[in-house]
PDB file of C-alpha atoms in Angstrom:
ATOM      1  CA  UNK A 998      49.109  40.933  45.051  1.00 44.00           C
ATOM      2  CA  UNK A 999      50.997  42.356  41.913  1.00 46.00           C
ATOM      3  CA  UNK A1000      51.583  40.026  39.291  1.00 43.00           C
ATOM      4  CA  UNK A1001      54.948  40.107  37.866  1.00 45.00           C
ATOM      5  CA  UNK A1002      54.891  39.934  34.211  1.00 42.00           C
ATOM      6  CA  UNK A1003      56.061  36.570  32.770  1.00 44.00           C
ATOM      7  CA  UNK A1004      58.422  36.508  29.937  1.00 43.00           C
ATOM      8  CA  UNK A1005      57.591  33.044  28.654  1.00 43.00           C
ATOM      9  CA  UNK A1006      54.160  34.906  27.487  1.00 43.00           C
ATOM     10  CA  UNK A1007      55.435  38.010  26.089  1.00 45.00           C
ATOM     11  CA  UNK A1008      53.849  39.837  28.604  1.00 54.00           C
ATOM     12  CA  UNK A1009      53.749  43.879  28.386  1.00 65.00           C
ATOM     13  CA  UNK A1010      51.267  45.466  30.021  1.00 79.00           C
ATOM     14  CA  UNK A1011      49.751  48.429  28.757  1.00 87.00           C
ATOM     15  CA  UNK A1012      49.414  51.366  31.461  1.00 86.00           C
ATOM     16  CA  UNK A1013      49.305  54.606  29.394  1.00 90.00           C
ATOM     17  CA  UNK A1014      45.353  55.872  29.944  1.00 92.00           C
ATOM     18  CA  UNK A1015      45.536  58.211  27.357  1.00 94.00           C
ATOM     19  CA  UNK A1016      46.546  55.059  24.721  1.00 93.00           C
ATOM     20  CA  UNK A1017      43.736  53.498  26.362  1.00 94.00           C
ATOM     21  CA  UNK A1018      41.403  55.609  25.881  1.00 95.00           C
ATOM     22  CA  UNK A1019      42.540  56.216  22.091  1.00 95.00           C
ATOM     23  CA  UNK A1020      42.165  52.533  21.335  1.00 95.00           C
ATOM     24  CA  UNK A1021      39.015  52.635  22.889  1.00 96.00           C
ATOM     25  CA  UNK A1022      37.675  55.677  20.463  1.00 96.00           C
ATOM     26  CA  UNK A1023      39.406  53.451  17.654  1.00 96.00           C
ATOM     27  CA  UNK A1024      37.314  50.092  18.845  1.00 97.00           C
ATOM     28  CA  UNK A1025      34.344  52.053  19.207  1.00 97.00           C
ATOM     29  CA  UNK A1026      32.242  49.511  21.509  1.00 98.00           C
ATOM     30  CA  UNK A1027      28.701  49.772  21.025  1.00 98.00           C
ATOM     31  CA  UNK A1028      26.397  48.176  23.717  1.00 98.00           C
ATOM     32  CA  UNK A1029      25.590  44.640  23.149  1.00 97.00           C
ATOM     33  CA  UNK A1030      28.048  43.695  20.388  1.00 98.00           C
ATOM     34  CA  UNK A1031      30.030  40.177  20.616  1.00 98.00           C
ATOM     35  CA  UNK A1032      33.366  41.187  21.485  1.00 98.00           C
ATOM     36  CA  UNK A1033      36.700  39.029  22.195  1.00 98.00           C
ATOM     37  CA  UNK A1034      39.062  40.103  23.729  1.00 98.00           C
ATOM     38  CA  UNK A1035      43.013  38.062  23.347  1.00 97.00           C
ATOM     39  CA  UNK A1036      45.275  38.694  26.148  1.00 93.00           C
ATOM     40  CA  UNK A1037      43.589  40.917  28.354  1.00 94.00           C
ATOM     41  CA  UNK A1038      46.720  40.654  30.999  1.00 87.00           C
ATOM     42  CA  UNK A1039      45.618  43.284  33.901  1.00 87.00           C
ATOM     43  CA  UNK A1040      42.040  44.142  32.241  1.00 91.00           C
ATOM     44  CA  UNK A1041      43.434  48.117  31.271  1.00 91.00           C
ATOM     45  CA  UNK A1042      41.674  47.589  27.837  1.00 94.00           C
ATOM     46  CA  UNK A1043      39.148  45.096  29.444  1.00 96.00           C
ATOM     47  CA  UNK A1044      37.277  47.905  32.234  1.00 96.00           C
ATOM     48  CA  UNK A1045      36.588  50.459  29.421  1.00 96.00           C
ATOM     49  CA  UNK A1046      35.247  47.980  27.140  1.00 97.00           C
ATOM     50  CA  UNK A1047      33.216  45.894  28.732  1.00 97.00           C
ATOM     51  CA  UNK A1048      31.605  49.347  30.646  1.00 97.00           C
ATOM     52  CA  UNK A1049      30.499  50.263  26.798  1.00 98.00           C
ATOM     53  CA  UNK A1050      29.506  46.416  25.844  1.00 98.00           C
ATOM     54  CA  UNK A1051      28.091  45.076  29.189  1.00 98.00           C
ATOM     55  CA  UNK A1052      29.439  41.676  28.602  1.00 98.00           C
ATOM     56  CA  UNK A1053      32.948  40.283  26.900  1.00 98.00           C
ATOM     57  CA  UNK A1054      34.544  37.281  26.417  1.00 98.00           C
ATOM     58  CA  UNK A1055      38.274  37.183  27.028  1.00 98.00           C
ATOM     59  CA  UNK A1056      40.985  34.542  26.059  1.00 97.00           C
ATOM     60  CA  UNK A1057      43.307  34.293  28.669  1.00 95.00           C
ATOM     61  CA  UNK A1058      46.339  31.796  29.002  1.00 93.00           C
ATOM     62  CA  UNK A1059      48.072  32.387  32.438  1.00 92.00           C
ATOM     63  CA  UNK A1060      46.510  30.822  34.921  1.00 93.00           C
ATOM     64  CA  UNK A1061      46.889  33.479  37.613  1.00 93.00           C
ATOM     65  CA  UNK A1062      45.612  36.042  35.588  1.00 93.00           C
ATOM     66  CA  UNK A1063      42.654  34.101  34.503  1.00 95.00           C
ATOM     67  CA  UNK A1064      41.398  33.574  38.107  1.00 95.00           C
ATOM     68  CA  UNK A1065      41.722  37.303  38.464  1.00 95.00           C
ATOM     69  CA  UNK A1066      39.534  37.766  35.240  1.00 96.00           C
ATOM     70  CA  UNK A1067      36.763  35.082  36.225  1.00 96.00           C
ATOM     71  CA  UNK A1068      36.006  37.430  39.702  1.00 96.00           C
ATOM     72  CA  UNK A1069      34.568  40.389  37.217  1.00 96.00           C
ATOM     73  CA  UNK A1070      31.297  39.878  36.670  1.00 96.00           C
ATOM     74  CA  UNK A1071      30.446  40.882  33.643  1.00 97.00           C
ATOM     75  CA  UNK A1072      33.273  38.936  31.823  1.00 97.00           C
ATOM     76  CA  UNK A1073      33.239  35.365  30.086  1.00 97.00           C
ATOM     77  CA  UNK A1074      36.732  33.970  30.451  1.00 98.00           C
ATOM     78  CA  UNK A1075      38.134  31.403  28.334  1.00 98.00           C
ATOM     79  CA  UNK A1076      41.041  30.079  29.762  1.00 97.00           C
ATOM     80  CA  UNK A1077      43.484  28.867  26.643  1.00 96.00           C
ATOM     81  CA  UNK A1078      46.367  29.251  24.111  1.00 95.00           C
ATOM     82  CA  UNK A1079      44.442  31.330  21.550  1.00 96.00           C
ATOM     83  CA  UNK A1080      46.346  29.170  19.033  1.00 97.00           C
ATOM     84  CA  UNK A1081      43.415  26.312  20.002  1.00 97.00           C
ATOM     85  CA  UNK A1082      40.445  28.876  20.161  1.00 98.00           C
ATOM     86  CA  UNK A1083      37.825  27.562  17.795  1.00 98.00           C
ATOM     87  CA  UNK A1084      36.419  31.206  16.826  1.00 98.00           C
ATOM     88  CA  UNK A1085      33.356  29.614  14.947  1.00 98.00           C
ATOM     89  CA  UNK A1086      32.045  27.607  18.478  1.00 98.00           C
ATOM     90  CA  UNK A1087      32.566  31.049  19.973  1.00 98.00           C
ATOM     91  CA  UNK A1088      30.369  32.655  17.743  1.00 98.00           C
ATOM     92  CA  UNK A1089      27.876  30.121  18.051  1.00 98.00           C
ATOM     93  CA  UNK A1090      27.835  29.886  21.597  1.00 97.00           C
ATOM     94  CA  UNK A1091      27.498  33.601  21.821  1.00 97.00           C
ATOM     95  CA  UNK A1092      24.179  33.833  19.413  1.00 97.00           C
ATOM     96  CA  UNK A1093      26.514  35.712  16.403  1.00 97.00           C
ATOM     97  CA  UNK A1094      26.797  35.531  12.878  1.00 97.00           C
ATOM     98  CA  UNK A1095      29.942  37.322  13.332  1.00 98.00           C
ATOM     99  CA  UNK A1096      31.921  38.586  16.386  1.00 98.00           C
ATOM    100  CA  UNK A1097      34.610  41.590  16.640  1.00 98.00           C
ATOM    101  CA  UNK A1098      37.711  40.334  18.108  1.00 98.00           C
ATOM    102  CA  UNK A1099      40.430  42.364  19.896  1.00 98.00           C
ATOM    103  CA  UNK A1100      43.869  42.297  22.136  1.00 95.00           C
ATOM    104  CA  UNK A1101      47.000  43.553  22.522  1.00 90.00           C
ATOM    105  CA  UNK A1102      48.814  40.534  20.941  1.00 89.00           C
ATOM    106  CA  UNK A1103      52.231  39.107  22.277  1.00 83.00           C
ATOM    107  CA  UNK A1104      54.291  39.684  19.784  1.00 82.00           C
ATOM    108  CA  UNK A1105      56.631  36.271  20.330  1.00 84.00           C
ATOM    109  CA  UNK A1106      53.434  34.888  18.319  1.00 90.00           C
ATOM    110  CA  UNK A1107      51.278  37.286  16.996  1.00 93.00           C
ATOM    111  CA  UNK A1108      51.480  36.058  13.233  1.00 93.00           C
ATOM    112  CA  UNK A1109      50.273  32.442  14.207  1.00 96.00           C
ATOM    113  CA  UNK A1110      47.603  34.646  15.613  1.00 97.00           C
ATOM    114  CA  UNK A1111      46.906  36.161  12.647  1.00 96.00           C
ATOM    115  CA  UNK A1112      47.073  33.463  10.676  1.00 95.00           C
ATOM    116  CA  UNK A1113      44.637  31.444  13.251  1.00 97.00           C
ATOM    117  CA  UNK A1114      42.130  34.066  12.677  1.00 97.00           C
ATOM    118  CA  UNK A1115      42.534  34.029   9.123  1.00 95.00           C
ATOM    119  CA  UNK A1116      40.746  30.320   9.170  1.00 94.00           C
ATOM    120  CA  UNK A1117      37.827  31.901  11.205  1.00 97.00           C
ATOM    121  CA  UNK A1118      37.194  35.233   9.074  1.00 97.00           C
ATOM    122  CA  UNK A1119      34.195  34.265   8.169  1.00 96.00           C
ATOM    123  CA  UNK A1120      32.810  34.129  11.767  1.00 98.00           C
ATOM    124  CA  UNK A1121      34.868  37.859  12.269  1.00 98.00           C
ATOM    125  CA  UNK A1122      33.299  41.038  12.331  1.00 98.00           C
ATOM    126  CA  UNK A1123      36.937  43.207  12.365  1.00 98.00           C
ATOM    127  CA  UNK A1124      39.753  43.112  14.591  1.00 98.00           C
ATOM    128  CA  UNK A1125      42.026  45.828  16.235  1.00 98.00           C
ATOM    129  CA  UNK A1126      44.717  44.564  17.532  1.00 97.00           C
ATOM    130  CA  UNK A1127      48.100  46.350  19.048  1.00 93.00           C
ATOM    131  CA  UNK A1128      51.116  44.668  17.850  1.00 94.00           C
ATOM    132  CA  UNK A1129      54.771  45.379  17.265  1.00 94.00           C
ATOM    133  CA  UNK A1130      54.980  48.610  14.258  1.00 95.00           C
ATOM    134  CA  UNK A1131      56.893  46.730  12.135  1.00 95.00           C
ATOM    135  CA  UNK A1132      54.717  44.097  11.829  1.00 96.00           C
ATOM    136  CA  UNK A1133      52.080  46.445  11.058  1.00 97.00           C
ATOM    137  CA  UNK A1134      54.354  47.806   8.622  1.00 97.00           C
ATOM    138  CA  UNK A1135      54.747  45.054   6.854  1.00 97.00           C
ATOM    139  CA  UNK A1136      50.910  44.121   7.040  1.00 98.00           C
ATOM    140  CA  UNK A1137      50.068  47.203   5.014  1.00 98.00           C
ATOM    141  CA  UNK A1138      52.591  47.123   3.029  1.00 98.00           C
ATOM    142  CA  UNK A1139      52.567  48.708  -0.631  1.00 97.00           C
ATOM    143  CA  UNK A1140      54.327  46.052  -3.413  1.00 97.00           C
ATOM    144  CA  UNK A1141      57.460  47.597  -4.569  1.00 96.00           C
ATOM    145  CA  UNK A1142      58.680  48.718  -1.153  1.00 96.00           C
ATOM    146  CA  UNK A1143      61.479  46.736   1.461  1.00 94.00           C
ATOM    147  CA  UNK A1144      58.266  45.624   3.625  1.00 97.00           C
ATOM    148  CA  UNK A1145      55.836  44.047   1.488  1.00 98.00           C
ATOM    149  CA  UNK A1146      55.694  40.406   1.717  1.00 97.00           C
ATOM    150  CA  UNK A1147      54.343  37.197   2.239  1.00 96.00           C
ATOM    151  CA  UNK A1148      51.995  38.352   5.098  1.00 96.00           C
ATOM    152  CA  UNK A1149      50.794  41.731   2.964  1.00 98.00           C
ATOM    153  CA  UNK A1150      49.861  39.451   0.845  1.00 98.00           C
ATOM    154  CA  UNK A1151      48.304  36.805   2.567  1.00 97.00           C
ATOM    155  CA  UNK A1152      46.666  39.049   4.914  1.00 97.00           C
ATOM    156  CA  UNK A1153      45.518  41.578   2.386  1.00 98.00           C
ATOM    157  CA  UNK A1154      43.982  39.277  -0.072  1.00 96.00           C
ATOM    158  CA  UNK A1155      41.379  38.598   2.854  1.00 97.00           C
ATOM    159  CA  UNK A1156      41.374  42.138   5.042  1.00 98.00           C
ATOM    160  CA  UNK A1157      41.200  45.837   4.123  1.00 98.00           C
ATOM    161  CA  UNK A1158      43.790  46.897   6.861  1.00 98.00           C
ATOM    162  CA  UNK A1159      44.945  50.369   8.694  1.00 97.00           C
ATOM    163  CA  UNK A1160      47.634  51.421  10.642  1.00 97.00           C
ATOM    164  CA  UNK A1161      45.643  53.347  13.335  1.00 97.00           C
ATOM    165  CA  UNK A1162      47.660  54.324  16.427  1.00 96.00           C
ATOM    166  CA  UNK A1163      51.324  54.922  17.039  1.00 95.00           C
ATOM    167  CA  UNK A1164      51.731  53.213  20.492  1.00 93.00           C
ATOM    168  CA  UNK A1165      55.426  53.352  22.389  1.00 93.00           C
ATOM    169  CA  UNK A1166      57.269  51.940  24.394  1.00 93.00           C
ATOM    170  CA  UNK A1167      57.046  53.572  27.710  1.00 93.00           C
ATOM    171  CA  UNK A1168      53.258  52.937  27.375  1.00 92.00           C
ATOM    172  CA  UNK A1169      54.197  49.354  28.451  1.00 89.00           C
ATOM    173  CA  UNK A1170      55.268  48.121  32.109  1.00 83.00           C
ATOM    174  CA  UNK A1171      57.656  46.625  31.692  1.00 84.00           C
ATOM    175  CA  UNK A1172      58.399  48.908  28.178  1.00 87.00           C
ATOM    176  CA  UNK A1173      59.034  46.840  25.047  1.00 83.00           C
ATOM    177  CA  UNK A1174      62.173  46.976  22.912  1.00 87.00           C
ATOM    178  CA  UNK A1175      59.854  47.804  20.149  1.00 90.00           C
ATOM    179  CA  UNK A1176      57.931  50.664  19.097  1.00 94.00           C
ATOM    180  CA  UNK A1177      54.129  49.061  18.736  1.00 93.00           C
ATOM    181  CA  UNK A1178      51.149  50.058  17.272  1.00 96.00           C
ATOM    182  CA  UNK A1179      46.841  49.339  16.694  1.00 97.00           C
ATOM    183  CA  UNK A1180      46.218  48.179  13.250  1.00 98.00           C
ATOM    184  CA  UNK A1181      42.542  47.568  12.294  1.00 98.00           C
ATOM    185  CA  UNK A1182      41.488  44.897   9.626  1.00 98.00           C
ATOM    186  CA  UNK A1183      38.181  44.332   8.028  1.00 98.00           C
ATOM    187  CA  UNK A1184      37.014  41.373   6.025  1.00 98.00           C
ATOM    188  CA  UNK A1185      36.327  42.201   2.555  1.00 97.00           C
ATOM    189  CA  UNK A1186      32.728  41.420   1.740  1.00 93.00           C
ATOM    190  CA  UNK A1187      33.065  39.433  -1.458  1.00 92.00           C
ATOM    191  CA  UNK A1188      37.280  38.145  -1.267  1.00 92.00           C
ATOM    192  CA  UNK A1189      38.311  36.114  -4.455  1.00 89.00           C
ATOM    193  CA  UNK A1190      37.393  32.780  -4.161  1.00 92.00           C
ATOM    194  CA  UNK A1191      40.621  30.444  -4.134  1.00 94.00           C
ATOM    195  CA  UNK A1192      42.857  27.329  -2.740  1.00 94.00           C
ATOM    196  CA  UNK A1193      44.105  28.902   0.554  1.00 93.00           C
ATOM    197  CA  UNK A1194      47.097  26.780   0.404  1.00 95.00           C
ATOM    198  CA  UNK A1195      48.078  27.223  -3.038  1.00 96.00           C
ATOM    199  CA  UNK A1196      48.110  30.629  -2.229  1.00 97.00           C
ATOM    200  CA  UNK A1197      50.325  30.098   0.691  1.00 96.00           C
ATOM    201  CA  UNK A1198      52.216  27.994  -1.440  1.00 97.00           C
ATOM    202  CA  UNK A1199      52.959  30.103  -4.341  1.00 97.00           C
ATOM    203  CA  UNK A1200      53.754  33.182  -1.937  1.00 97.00           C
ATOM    204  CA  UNK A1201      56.253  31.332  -0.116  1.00 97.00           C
ATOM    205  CA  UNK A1202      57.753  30.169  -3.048  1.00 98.00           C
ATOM    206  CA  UNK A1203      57.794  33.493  -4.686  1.00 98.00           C
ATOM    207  CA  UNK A1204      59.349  35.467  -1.549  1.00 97.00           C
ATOM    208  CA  UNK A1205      61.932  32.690  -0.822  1.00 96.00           C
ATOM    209  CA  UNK A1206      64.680  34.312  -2.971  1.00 95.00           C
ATOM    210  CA  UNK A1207      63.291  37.741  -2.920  1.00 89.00           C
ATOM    211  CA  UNK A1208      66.384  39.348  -4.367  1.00 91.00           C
ATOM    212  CA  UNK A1209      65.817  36.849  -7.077  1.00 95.00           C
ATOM    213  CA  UNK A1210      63.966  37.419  -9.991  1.00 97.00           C
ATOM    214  CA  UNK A1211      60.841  34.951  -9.737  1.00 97.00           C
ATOM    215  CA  UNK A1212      61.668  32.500 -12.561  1.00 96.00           C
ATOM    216  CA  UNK A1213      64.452  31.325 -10.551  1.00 96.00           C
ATOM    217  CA  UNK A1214      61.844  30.169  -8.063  1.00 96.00           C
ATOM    218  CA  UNK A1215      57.871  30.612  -9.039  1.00 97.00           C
ATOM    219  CA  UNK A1216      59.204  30.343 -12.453  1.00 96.00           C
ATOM    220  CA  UNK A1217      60.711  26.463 -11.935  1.00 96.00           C
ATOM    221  CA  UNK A1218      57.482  26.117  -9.449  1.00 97.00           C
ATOM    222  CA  UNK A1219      54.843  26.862 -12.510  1.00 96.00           C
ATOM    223  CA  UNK A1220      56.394  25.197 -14.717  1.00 96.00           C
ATOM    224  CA  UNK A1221      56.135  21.802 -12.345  1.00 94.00           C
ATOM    225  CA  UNK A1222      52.970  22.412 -12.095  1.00 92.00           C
ATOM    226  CA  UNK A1223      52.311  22.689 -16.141  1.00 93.00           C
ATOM    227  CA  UNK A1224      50.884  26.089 -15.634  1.00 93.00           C
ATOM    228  CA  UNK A1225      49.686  27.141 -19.161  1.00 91.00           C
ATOM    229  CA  UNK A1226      48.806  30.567 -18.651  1.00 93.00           C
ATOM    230  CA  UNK A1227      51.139  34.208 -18.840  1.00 94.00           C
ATOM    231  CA  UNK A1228      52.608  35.657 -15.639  1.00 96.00           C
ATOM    232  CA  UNK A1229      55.665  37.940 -16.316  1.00 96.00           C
ATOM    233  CA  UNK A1230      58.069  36.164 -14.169  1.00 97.00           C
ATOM    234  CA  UNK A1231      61.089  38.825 -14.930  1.00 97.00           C
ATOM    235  CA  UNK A1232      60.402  40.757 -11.628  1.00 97.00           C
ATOM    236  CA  UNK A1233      61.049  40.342  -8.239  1.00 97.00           C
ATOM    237  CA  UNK A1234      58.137  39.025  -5.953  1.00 98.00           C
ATOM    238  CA  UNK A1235      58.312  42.488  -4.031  1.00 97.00           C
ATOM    239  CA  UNK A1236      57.377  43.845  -7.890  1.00 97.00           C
ATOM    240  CA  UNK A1237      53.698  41.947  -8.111  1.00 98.00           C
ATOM    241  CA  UNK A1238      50.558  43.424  -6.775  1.00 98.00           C
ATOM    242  CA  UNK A1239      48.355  41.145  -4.354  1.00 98.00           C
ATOM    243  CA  UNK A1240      45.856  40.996  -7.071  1.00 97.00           C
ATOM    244  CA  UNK A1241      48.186  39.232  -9.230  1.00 97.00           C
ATOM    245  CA  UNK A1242      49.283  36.873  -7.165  1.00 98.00           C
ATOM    246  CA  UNK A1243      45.591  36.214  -6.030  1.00 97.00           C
ATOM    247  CA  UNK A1244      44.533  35.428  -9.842  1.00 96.00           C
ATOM    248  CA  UNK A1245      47.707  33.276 -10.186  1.00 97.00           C
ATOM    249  CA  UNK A1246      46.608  31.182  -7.321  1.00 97.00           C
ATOM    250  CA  UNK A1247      43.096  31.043  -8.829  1.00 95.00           C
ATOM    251  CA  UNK A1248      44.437  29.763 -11.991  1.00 95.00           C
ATOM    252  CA  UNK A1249      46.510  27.085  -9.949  1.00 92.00           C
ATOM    253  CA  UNK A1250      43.848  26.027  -8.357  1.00 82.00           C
TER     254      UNK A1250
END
């Protein structure tokens, strides 16, 4: 029985085999790694990588689909809102220090995703993921340019990130409205130790106004928080470099 896609999940299912097989190359699956899979929909990333791994864990949250998942044999189906996926237990319960997680995220909420993951990197190997370009765009952003923001730098502090694959549309049934794309992020070894949320903090501050220059808004927030030290606040938050804003929020915290 065909399963109609449901819009509720952001469901777009990806039927181009040649995108499938470039992903694939990108992933490279080696036999035996611990692999997760998000959203594995109608298993067209699923089959080719769990013939290279021999076993993979998939989060799944429709129902229908899930049932269809749990008949292959060689696949370990959590059925769940990713969102409440504690990646840490899955680690553990799969014998791994670290695991490499994938999917072709639905991009209604694919930066809670990334942001979920960010509070399990330690447990993460890397992650490829497909998402909508912009996004990506943004992700990998350069400071000084019309995308970089509070998730280039949130994100970057933690990952060393690549756009990888151009993906479109009519690789989809039904096609997005979006051009898409496969970005692949790696945890730095050794990231700067620091508050998480003062970091959030200060970058949401900082990017609130971001025509603004920042003492009209990080400028009034350091100052409430008796910050002592120098930070040139005459620019605009698009202006500072991740690294600056990560030794800010060190000093903060």
């Amino acid at each position: 029985m065909k399963h109609i896609p449901r819009k509720r999940f952001g469901q777009h299912f990806l039927s181009d085999h040649g995108i499938i097989d470039g992903i694939v190359r990108t992933i490279a699956p080696q036999p035996g790694q611990p692999m997760v899979e998000i959203g594995p929909g109608l298993a067209a990333l699923t089959q080719p990588l769990v013939e290279r791994l021999g076993r993979l864990t998939v989060i799944e949250l429709d129902r229908d689909l899930a049932a269809r998942l749990r008949e292959h044999p060689q696949l370990d189906v959590i059925e769940s809102d990713v969102l409440k996926v504690d990646f840490a237990q899955v680690a553990q319960r799969l014998g791994a220090p670290r695991i490499r997680v994938v999917g072709n995220l639905p991009y209604n909420i694919s930066t809670p995703i990334l942001f979920h993951l960010l509070d399990h990197v330690q447990v993460i190997e890397d992650q490829h993921f497909m998402l909508q370009k912009e996004v990506i765009d943004r992700m990998v952003a350069s400071p000084a340019t019309g995308d970089y923001g509070r998730l280039s730098v949130m994100l970057q502090w933690r990952y060393a990130m690549e756009n990888v694959l151009f993906v479109p549309p009519e690789s989809f049934d039904p096609p997005p409205r979006v051009d898409s794309a496969v970005v692949r992020m790696v945890p730095h070894a050794e990231p700067a130790p620091l508050s998480v949320p003062v970091l959030e903090e200060l970058v949401q501050v900082a990017f609130s106004q971001r025509r603004k220059l920042l003492r009209h808004t990080l400028g009034r927030w350091l100052e409430a928080r008796q910050f002592a030290g120098t930070f040139d606040t005459q620019r605009r938050a698009e202006e500072v470099p991740v690294q600056e804003y990560v030794a800010l929020a060190q000093a903060c915290s």
